[in-house]
Amino acid sequence: MTTIEEGDRAFCEFSGVIESDHQGYEGPGYANGVNSAGVKLTWAITLERAGNYPIAIRYANGSAEPRPARLAAGEQTAALDFSSTTAWAEWQSEQASLFLSAGVNIITLEALEAAGLANIDSISITGAQTVAAGMCPKLPPITVWIAGDSTVANGRTPCPVGWGKTIGEYFNDKVTVQNYAVGGRSVRTWLYDVSDQMASNGECRIATNNDGSPVLQNRWVTTLSQMQAGDYLLIQFGINDGSRTCPRHVGGNAFKEEYLYMANEAIKRGAHPVFITPAPAVRCSGSTAVASRGFITETFSAAQELNIPVLDLHKLGTDLYNQLAFCPVAGGGVSANTGGAVGNFFCDDHTHFDTPGAVQISELIANELRAQGVALADYIEDAR
């Protein structure tokens, strides 16, 4: 029997931490993965001969409910229950048998529910043949493309600063961030050459080429021409789109159509779109921060059609403002003279961030990628 512990070469990188808080584990500790459906543990082993191999996974589940998971190697899978062990310091094993090939096998354990995996202490493989460590799969380099407005844009020094400038601090060195967010843009003025005139359909006129196709902004042309399979496209608009006048006005249906268009263009190239609801302004009702943005429903509706993730930054940010007790804002409003926590977080208004605020918004996004089990989270280093 060969047992693989955390820290062994056959134990691969994962979204979570190695802990030693609960006693009774063996080896250096146990793996506590992010609590999310889809989070995985991966082992890489090498076998001399193919065959059916008994596999045992030692775990603890101190919650009352089971934490079901799928064990897989190639096309072979087995369902595991990981029922409650009544306490996190109580350990037992789940058993399965998989057909493993000669050579390198990548074995994965994937959580099937939002609670994530149980705490995993080790995996043991039994067989007459020698089991050795294999080569763990390496994360390929990717680019994260960002489309958005001034709350996302790199901004100016020292202020304002968008979260797109600081999000790169949370990724490892395999990620290149291309932040094409631009201040003052709606989703349409970011994409197209838009006129100041309103058309009969209630939307701003878009300039067209001789063939009738819309004139695209260079930032979108560059993104489309350089985007590669495996890349990510993060999209956040909805702050300027509610303008009543052109060129920034965008109706709800048109807003959704543009999100679907951008996402489908990314999908065609093998990239992964992620929608983000607009960053909130600090708006107070007494001592409570309240909702301040629109286009939330349209963002979720477009994502549901394509079954892609939405990071609800509007809610996460509003919750953060309440946790930080920003309301009521001293003096009744945010200005260049506002001090304290609010003045440190925001630039000189209720909307735009100073660097500390942008960093905290980036952390919300990084943590939400992990919480939802978005595969981009595999590239995130420990959030601060």
JSON list of N, CA, C and O in Angstrom, two decimals, residues 105-129:
[
{"chain": "A", "resi": 105, "resn": "ASN", "atom": "N", "xyz": [-0.95, 8.47, -13.96]},
{"chain": "A", "resi": 105, "resn": "ASN", "atom": "CA", "xyz": [-2.39, 8.64, -13.76]},
{"chain": "A", "resi": 105, "resn": "ASN", "atom": "C", "xyz": [-2.64, 9.90, -12.94]},
{"chain": "A", "resi": 105, "resn": "ASN", "atom": "O", "xyz": [-1.98, 10.12, -11.92]},
{"chain": "A", "resi": 106, "resn": "ILE", "atom": "N", "xyz": [-3.59, 10.71, -13.39]},
{"chain": "A", "resi": 106, "resn": "ILE", "atom": "CA", "xyz": [-4.01, 11.88, -12.64]},
{"chain": "A", "resi": 106, "resn": "ILE", "atom": "C", "xyz": [-5.33, 11.52, -11.96]},
{"chain": "A", "resi": 106, "resn": "ILE", "atom": "O", "xyz": [-6.33, 11.25, -12.62]},
{"chain": "A", "resi": 107, "resn": "ILE", "atom": "N", "xyz": [-5.32, 11.50, -10.63]},
{"chain": "A", "resi": 107, "resn": "ILE", "atom": "CA", "xyz": [-6.50, 11.15, -9.85]},
{"chain": "A", "resi": 107, "resn": "ILE", "atom": "C", "xyz": [-7.05, 12.42, -9.22]},
{"chain": "A", "resi": 107, "resn": "ILE", "atom": "O", "xyz": [-6.31, 13.19, -8.60]},
{"chain": "A", "resi": 108, "resn": "THR", "atom": "N", "xyz": [-8.34, 12.67, -9.41]},
{"chain": "A", "resi": 108, "resn": "THR", "atom": "CA", "xyz": [-8.95, 13.88, -8.85]},
{"chain": "A", "resi": 108, "resn": "THR", "atom": "C", "xyz": [-10.11, 13.51, -7.94]},
{"chain": "A", "resi": 108, "resn": "THR", "atom": "O", "xyz": [-10.81, 12.52, -8.15]},
{"chain": "A", "resi": 109, "resn": "LEU", "atom": "N", "xyz": [-10.29, 14.33, -6.93]},
{"chain": "A", "resi": 109, "resn": "LEU", "atom": "CA", "xyz": [-11.43, 14.23, -6.02]},
{"chain": "A", "resi": 109, "resn": "LEU", "atom": "C", "xyz": [-12.14, 15.58, -6.10]},
{"chain": "A", "resi": 109, "resn": "LEU", "atom": "O", "xyz": [-11.56, 16.60, -5.72]},
{"chain": "A", "resi": 110, "resn": "GLU", "atom": "N", "xyz": [-13.38, 15.57, -6.59]},
{"chain": "A", "resi": 110, "resn": "GLU", "atom": "CA", "xyz": [-14.10, 16.82, -6.86]},
{"chain": "A", "resi": 110, "resn": "GLU", "atom": "C", "xyz": [-15.35, 16.92, -5.99]},
{"chain": "A", "resi": 110, "resn": "GLU", "atom": "O", "xyz": [-16.17, 15.99, -5.96]},
{"chain": "A", "resi": 111, "resn": "ALA", "atom": "N", "xyz": [-15.51, 18.05, -5.30]},
{"chain": "A", "resi": 111, "resn": "ALA", "atom": "CA", "xyz": [-16.70, 18.28, -4.47]},
{"chain": "A", "resi": 111, "resn": "ALA", "atom": "C", "xyz": [-17.92, 18.46, -5.36]},
{"chain": "A", "resi": 111, "resn": "ALA", "atom": "O", "xyz": [-17.87, 19.13, -6.40]},
{"chain": "A", "resi": 112, "resn": "LEU", "atom": "N", "xyz": [-19.04, 17.88, -4.94]},
{"chain": "A", "resi": 112, "resn": "LEU", "atom": "CA", "xyz": [-20.28, 17.94, -5.73]},
{"chain": "A", "resi": 112, "resn": "LEU", "atom": "C", "xyz": [-21.27, 18.94, -5.18]},
{"chain": "A", "resi": 112, "resn": "LEU", "atom": "O", "xyz": [-22.26, 19.25, -5.86]},
{"chain": "A", "resi": 113, "resn": "GLU", "atom": "N", "xyz": [-21.04, 19.45, -3.98]},
{"chain": "A", "resi": 113, "resn": "GLU", "atom": "CA", "xyz": [-21.99, 20.39, -3.38]},
{"chain": "A", "resi": 113, "resn": "GLU", "atom": "C", "xyz": [-21.26, 21.62, -2.85]},
{"chain": "A", "resi": 113, "resn": "GLU", "atom": "O", "xyz": [-20.04, 21.62, -2.70]},
{"chain": "A", "resi": 114, "resn": "ALA", "atom": "N", "xyz": [-22.05, 22.66, -2.56]},
{"chain": "A", "resi": 114, "resn": "ALA", "atom": "CA", "xyz": [-21.48, 23.95, -2.17]},
{"chain": "A", "resi": 114, "resn": "ALA", "atom": "C", "xyz": [-20.66, 23.90, -0.89]},
{"chain": "A", "resi": 114, "resn": "ALA", "atom": "O", "xyz": [-19.79, 24.75, -0.68]},
{"chain": "A", "resi": 115, "resn": "ALA", "atom": "N", "xyz": [-20.91, 22.93, -0.03]},
{"chain": "A", "resi": 115, "resn": "ALA", "atom": "CA", "xyz": [-20.13, 22.82, 1.21]},
{"chain": "A", "resi": 115, "resn": "ALA", "atom": "C", "xyz": [-18.69, 22.42, 0.95]},
{"chain": "A", "resi": 115, "resn": "ALA", "atom": "O", "xyz": [-17.83, 22.55, 1.84]},
{"chain": "A", "resi": 116, "resn": "GLY", "atom": "N", "xyz": [-18.39, 21.94, -0.25]},
{"chain": "A", "resi": 116, "resn": "GLY", "atom": "CA", "xyz": [-17.03, 21.56, -0.59]},
{"chain": "A", "resi": 116, "resn": "GLY", "atom": "C", "xyz": [-16.67, 20.16, -0.11]},
{"chain": "A", "resi": 116, "resn": "GLY", "atom": "O", "xyz": [-17.54, 19.33, 0.18]},
{"chain": "A", "resi": 117, "resn": "LEU", "atom": "N", "xyz": [-15.39, 19.89, -0.04]},
{"chain": "A", "resi": 117, "resn": "LEU", "atom": "CA", "xyz": [-14.89, 18.58, 0.37]},
{"chain": "A", "resi": 117, "resn": "LEU", "atom": "C", "xyz": [-14.79, 18.48, 1.89]},
{"chain": "A", "resi": 117, "resn": "LEU", "atom": "O", "xyz": [-14.74, 19.49, 2.60]},
{"chain": "A", "resi": 118, "resn": "ALA", "atom": "N", "xyz": [-14.76, 17.27, 2.39]},
{"chain": "A", "resi": 118, "resn": "ALA", "atom": "CA", "xyz": [-14.35, 17.04, 3.77]},
{"chain": "A", "resi": 118, "resn": "ALA", "atom": "C", "xyz": [-12.87, 17.40, 3.90]},
{"chain": "A", "resi": 118, "resn": "ALA", "atom": "O", "xyz": [-12.17, 17.64, 2.90]},
{"chain": "A", "resi": 119, "resn": "ASN", "atom": "N", "xyz": [-12.36, 17.47, 5.11]},
{"chain": "A", "resi": 119, "resn": "ASN", "atom": "CA", "xyz": [-10.91, 17.60, 5.31]},
{"chain": "A", "resi": 119, "resn": "ASN", "atom": "C", "xyz": [-10.25, 16.28, 4.92]},
{"chain": "A", "resi": 119, "resn": "ASN", "atom": "O", "xyz": [-10.62, 15.22, 5.43]},
{"chain": "A", "resi": 120, "resn": "ILE", "atom": "N", "xyz": [-9.29, 16.33, 4.01]},
{"chain": "A", "resi": 120, "resn": "ILE", "atom": "CA", "xyz": [-8.68, 15.11, 3.47]},
{"chain": "A", "resi": 120, "resn": "ILE", "atom": "C", "xyz": [-7.28, 14.96, 4.03]},
{"chain": "A", "resi": 120, "resn": "ILE", "atom": "O", "xyz": [-6.42, 15.83, 3.86]},
{"chain": "A", "resi": 121, "resn": "ASP", "atom": "N", "xyz": [-7.04, 13.83, 4.69]},
{"chain": "A", "resi": 121, "resn": "ASP", "atom": "CA", "xyz": [-5.75, 13.58, 5.33]},
{"chain": "A", "resi": 121, "resn": "ASP", "atom": "C", "xyz": [-4.77, 12.91, 4.38]},
{"chain": "A", "resi": 121, "resn": "ASP", "atom": "O", "xyz": [-3.59, 13.26, 4.35]},
{"chain": "A", "resi": 122, "resn": "SER", "atom": "N", "xyz": [-5.24, 11.92, 3.62]},
{"chain": "A", "resi": 122, "resn": "SER", "atom": "CA", "xyz": [-4.32, 11.19, 2.74]},
{"chain": "A", "resi": 122, "resn": "SER", "atom": "C", "xyz": [-5.11, 10.33, 1.77]},
{"chain": "A", "resi": 122, "resn": "SER", "atom": "O", "xyz": [-6.31, 10.11, 1.94]},
{"chain": "A", "resi": 123, "resn": "ILE", "atom": "N", "xyz": [-4.42, 9.83, 0.75]},
{"chain": "A", "resi": 123, "resn": "ILE", "atom": "CA", "xyz": [-4.97, 8.84, -0.18]},
{"chain": "A", "resi": 123, "resn": "ILE", "atom": "C", "xyz": [-4.02, 7.66, -0.20]},
{"chain": "A", "resi": 123, "resn": "ILE", "atom": "O", "xyz": [-2.79, 7.83, -0.20]},
{"chain": "A", "resi": 124, "resn": "SER", "atom": "N", "xyz": [-4.58, 6.45, -0.15]},
{"chain": "A", "resi": 124, "resn": "SER", "atom": "CA", "xyz": [-3.78, 5.23, -0.17]},
{"chain": "A", "resi": 124, "resn": "SER", "atom": "C", "xyz": [-4.20, 4.35, -1.33]},
{"chain": "A", "resi": 124, "resn": "SER", "atom": "O", "xyz": [-5.40, 4.19, -1.58]},
{"chain": "A", "resi": 125, "resn": "ILE", "atom": "N", "xyz": [-3.24, 3.79, -2.03]},
{"chain": "A", "resi": 125, "resn": "ILE", "atom": "CA", "xyz": [-3.49, 2.93, -3.19]},
{"chain": "A", "resi": 125, "resn": "ILE", "atom": "C", "xyz": [-2.83, 1.59, -2.92]},
{"chain": "A", "resi": 125, "resn": "ILE", "atom": "O", "xyz": [-1.63, 1.51, -2.59]},
{"chain": "A", "resi": 126, "resn": "THR", "atom": "N", "xyz": [-3.60, 0.52, -3.08]},
{"chain": "A", "resi": 126, "resn": "THR", "atom": "CA", "xyz": [-3.12, -0.82, -2.76]},
{"chain": "A", "resi": 126, "resn": "THR", "atom": "C", "xyz": [-2.97, -1.63, -4.04]},
{"chain": "A", "resi": 126, "resn": "THR", "atom": "O", "xyz": [-3.86, -1.63, -4.89]},
{"chain": "A", "resi": 127, "resn": "GLY", "atom": "N", "xyz": [-1.83, -2.30, -4.19]},
{"chain": "A", "resi": 127, "resn": "GLY", "atom": "CA", "xyz": [-1.62, -3.16, -5.34]},
{"chain": "A", "resi": 127, "resn": "GLY", "atom": "C", "xyz": [-0.26, -3.80, -5.28]},
{"chain": "A", "resi": 127, "resn": "GLY", "atom": "O", "xyz": [0.64, -3.35, -4.58]},
{"chain": "A", "resi": 128, "resn": "ALA", "atom": "N", "xyz": [-0.12, -4.89, -6.05]},
{"chain": "A", "resi": 128, "resn": "ALA", "atom": "CA", "xyz": [1.15, -5.62, -6.05]},
{"chain": "A", "resi": 128, "resn": "ALA", "atom": "C", "xyz": [2.24, -4.86, -6.77]},
{"chain": "A", "resi": 128, "resn": "ALA", "atom": "O", "xyz": [3.43, -5.08, -6.52]},
{"chain": "A", "resi": 129, "resn": "GLN", "atom": "N", "xyz": [1.83, -3.96, -7.65]},
{"chain": "A", "resi": 129, "resn": "GLN", "atom": "CA", "xyz": [2.82, -3.25, -8.46]},
{"chain": "A", "resi": 129, "resn": "GLN", "atom": "C", "xyz": [3.29, -1.99, -7.74]},
{"chain": "A", "resi": 129, "resn": "GLN", "atom": "O", "xyz": [2.60, -1.43, -6.89]}
]
